[in-house]
PDB file of C-alpha atoms in Angstrom:
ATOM      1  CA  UNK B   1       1.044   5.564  14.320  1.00 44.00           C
ATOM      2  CA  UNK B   2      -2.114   4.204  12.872  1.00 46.00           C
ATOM      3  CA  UNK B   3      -1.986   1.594  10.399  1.00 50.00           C
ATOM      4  CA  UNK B   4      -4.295   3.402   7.349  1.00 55.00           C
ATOM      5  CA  UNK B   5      -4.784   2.511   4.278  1.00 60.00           C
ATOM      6  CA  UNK B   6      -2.531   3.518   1.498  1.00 69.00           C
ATOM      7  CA  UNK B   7      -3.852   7.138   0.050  1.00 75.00           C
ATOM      8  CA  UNK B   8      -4.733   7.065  -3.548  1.00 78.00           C
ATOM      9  CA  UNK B   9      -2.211  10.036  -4.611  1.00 86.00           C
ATOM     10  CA  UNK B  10       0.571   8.667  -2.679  1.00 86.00           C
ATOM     11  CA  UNK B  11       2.915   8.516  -5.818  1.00 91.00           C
ATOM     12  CA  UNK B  12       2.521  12.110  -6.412  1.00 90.00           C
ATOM     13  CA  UNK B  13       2.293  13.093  -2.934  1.00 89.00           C
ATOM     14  CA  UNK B  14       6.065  11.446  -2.297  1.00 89.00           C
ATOM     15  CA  UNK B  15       6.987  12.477  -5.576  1.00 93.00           C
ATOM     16  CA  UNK B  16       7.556   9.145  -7.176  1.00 95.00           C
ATOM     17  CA  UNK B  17      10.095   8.610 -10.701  1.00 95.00           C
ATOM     18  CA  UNK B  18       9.271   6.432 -13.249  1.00 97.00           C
ATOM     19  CA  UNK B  19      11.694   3.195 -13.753  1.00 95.00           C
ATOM     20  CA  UNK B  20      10.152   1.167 -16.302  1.00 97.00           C
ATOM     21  CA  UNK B  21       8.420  -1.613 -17.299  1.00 97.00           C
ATOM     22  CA  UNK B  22       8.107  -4.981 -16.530  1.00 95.00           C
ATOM     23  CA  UNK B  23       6.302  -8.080 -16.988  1.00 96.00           C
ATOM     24  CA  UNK B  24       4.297  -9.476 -13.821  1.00 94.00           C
ATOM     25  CA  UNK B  25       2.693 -12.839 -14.703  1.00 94.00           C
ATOM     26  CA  UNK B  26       2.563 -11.911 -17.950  1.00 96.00           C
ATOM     27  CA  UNK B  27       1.200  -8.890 -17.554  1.00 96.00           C
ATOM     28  CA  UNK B  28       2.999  -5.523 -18.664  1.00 97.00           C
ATOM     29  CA  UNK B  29       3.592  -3.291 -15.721  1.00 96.00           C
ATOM     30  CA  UNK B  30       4.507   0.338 -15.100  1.00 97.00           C
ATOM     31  CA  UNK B  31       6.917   1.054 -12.479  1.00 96.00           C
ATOM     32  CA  UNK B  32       7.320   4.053  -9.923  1.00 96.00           C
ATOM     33  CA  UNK B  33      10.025   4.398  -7.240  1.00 93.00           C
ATOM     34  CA  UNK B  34       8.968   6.794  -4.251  1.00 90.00           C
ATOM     35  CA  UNK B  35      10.682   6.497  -1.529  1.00 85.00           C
ATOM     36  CA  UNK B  36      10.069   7.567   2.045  1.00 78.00           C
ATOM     37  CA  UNK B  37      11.462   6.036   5.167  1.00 75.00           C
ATOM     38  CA  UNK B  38      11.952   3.070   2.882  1.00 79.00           C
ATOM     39  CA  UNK B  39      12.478   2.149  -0.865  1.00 82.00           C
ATOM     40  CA  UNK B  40       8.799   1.478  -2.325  1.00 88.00           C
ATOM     41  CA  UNK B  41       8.582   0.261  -5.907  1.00 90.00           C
ATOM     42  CA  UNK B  42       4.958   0.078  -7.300  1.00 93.00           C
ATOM     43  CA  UNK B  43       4.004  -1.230 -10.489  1.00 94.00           C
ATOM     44  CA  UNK B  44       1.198  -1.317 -11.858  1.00 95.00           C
ATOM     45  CA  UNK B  45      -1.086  -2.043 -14.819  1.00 96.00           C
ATOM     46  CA  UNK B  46       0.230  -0.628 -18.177  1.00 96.00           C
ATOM     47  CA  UNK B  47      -3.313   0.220 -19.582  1.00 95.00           C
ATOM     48  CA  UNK B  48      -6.456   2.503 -18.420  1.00 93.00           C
ATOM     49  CA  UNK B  49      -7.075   0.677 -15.282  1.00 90.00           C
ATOM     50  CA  UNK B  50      -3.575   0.949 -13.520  1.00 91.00           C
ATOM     51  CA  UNK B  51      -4.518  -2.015 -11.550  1.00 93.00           C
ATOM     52  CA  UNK B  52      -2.017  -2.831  -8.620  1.00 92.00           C
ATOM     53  CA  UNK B  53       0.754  -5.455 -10.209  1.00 94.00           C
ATOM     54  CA  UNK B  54       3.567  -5.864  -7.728  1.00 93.00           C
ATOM     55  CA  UNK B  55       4.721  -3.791  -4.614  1.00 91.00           C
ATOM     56  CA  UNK B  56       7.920  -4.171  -3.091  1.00 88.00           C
ATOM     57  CA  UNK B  57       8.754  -2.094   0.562  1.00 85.00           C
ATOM     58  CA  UNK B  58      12.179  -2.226   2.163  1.00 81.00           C
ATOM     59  CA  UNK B  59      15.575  -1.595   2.469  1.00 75.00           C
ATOM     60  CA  UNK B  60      16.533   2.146   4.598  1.00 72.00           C
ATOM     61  CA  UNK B  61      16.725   5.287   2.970  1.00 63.00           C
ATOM     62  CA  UNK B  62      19.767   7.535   4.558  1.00 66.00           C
ATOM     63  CA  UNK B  63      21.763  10.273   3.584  1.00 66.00           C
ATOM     64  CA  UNK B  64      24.534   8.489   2.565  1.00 69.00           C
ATOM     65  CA  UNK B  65      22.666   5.819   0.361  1.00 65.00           C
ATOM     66  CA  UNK B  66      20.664   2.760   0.297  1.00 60.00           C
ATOM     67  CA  UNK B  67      21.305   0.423   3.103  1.00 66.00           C
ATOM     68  CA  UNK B  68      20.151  -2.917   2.337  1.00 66.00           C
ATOM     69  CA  UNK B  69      18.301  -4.130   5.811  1.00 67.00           C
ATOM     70  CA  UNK B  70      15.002  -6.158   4.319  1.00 72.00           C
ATOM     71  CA  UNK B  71      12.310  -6.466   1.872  1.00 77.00           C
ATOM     72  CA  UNK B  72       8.608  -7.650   1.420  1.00 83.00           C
ATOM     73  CA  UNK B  73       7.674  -7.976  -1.883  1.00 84.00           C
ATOM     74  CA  UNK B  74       3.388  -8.491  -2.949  1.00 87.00           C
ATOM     75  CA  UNK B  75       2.483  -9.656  -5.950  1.00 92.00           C
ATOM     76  CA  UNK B  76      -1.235  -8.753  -6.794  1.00 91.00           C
ATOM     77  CA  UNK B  77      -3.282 -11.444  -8.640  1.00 92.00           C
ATOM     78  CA  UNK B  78      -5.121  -9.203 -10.539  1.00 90.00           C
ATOM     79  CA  UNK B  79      -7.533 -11.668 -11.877  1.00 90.00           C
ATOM     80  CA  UNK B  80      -9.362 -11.754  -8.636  1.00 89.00           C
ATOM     81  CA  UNK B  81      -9.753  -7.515  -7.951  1.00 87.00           C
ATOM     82  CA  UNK B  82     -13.254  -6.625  -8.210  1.00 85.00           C
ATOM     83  CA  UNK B  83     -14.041  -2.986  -9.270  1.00 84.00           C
ATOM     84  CA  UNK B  84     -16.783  -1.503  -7.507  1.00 83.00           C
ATOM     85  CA  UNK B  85     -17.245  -0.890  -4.066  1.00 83.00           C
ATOM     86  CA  UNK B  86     -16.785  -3.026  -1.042  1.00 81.00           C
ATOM     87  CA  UNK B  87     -19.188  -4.296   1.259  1.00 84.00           C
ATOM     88  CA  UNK B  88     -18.766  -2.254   4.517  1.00 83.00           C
ATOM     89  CA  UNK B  89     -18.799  -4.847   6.944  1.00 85.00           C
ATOM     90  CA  UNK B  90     -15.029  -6.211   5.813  1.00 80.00           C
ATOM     91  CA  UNK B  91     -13.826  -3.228   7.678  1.00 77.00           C
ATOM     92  CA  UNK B  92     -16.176  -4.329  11.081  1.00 80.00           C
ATOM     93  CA  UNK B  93     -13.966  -4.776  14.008  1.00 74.00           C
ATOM     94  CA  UNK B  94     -14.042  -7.808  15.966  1.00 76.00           C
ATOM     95  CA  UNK B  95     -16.388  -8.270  19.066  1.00 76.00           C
ATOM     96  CA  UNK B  96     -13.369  -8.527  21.506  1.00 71.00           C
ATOM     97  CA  UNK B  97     -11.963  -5.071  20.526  1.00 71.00           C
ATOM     98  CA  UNK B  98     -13.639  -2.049  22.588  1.00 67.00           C
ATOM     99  CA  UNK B  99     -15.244   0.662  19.987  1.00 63.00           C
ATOM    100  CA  UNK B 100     -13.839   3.651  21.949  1.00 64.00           C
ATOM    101  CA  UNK B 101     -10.335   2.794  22.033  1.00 63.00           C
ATOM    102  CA  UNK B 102      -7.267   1.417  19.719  1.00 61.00           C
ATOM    103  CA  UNK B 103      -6.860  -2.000  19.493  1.00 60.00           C
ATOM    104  CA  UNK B 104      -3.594  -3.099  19.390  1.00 57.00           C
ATOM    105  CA  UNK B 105      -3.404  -5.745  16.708  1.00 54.00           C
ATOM    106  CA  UNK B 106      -0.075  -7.890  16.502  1.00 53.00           C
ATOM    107  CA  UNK B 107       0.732  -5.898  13.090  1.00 50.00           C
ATOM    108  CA  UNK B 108       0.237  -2.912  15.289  1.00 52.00           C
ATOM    109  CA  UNK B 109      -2.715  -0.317  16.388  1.00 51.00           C
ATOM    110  CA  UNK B 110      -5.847   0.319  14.422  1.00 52.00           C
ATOM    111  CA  UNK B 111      -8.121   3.443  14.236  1.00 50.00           C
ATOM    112  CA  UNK B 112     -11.489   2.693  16.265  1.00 47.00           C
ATOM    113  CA  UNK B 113     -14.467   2.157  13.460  1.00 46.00           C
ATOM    114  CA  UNK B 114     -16.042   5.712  14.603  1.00 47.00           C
ATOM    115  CA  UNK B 115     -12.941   7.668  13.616  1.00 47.00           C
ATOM    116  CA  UNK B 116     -13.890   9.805  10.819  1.00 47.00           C
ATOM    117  CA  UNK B 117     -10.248  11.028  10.442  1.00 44.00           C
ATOM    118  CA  UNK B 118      -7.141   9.227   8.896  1.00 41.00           C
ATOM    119  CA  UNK B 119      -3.830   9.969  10.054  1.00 40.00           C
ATOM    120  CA  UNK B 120      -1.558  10.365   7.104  1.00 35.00           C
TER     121      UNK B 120
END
């Protein structure tokens, strides 16, 4: 699998449920659940911007339940997101990785910069 970057109607597309609010650095939060292979809480900005708060990814979804195997949890410093877009070149590969194939990055493969297609 590729490592993309996360869709912007993934909440909808994995049917996410609303769990609340909370307070992230003193910021009020919205929460979502949607899980997939794993539990994935999102929350994020309770206003018109629905800036990315806090996102936490683990534990297995089964059948039977819940099974508590890990967790990484982001917090989002939301004082330094800029709005706008970014400036192409942060997405430049480096010079030791071949433009026709997949580099294999230690947090696993990455689409060559030519791909026009995301795997989702």
């Amino acid at each position: 699998e590729l490592n993309t970057p996360v869709r912007p109607d993934w909440l909808v597309r994995m049917n996410a449920t609303f769990v609340g609010f909370k307070m992230v650095n003193g910021i009020r939060c919205e929460g979502w659940r949607a899980d997939g292979g794993n539990r994935n809480l999102y929350y994020a900005t309770a206003d018109d911007r629905r800036l990315p708060c806090q996102l936490y990814m683990g534990d297995t979804v089964t059948p039977t339940g819940v099974e508590q195997t890990f967790g990484m949890e982001t917090t989002f410093d939301i004082g330094s997101i800029k709005i706008g877009a970014a400036d192409h070149t942060l997405f430049d590969l480096p010079s030791w990785c071949d433009l026709k194939e997949v580099c294999d990055y230690a947090w696993g493969p990455t689409a060559a910069p030519t791909s026009r297609e995301i795997l989702v």
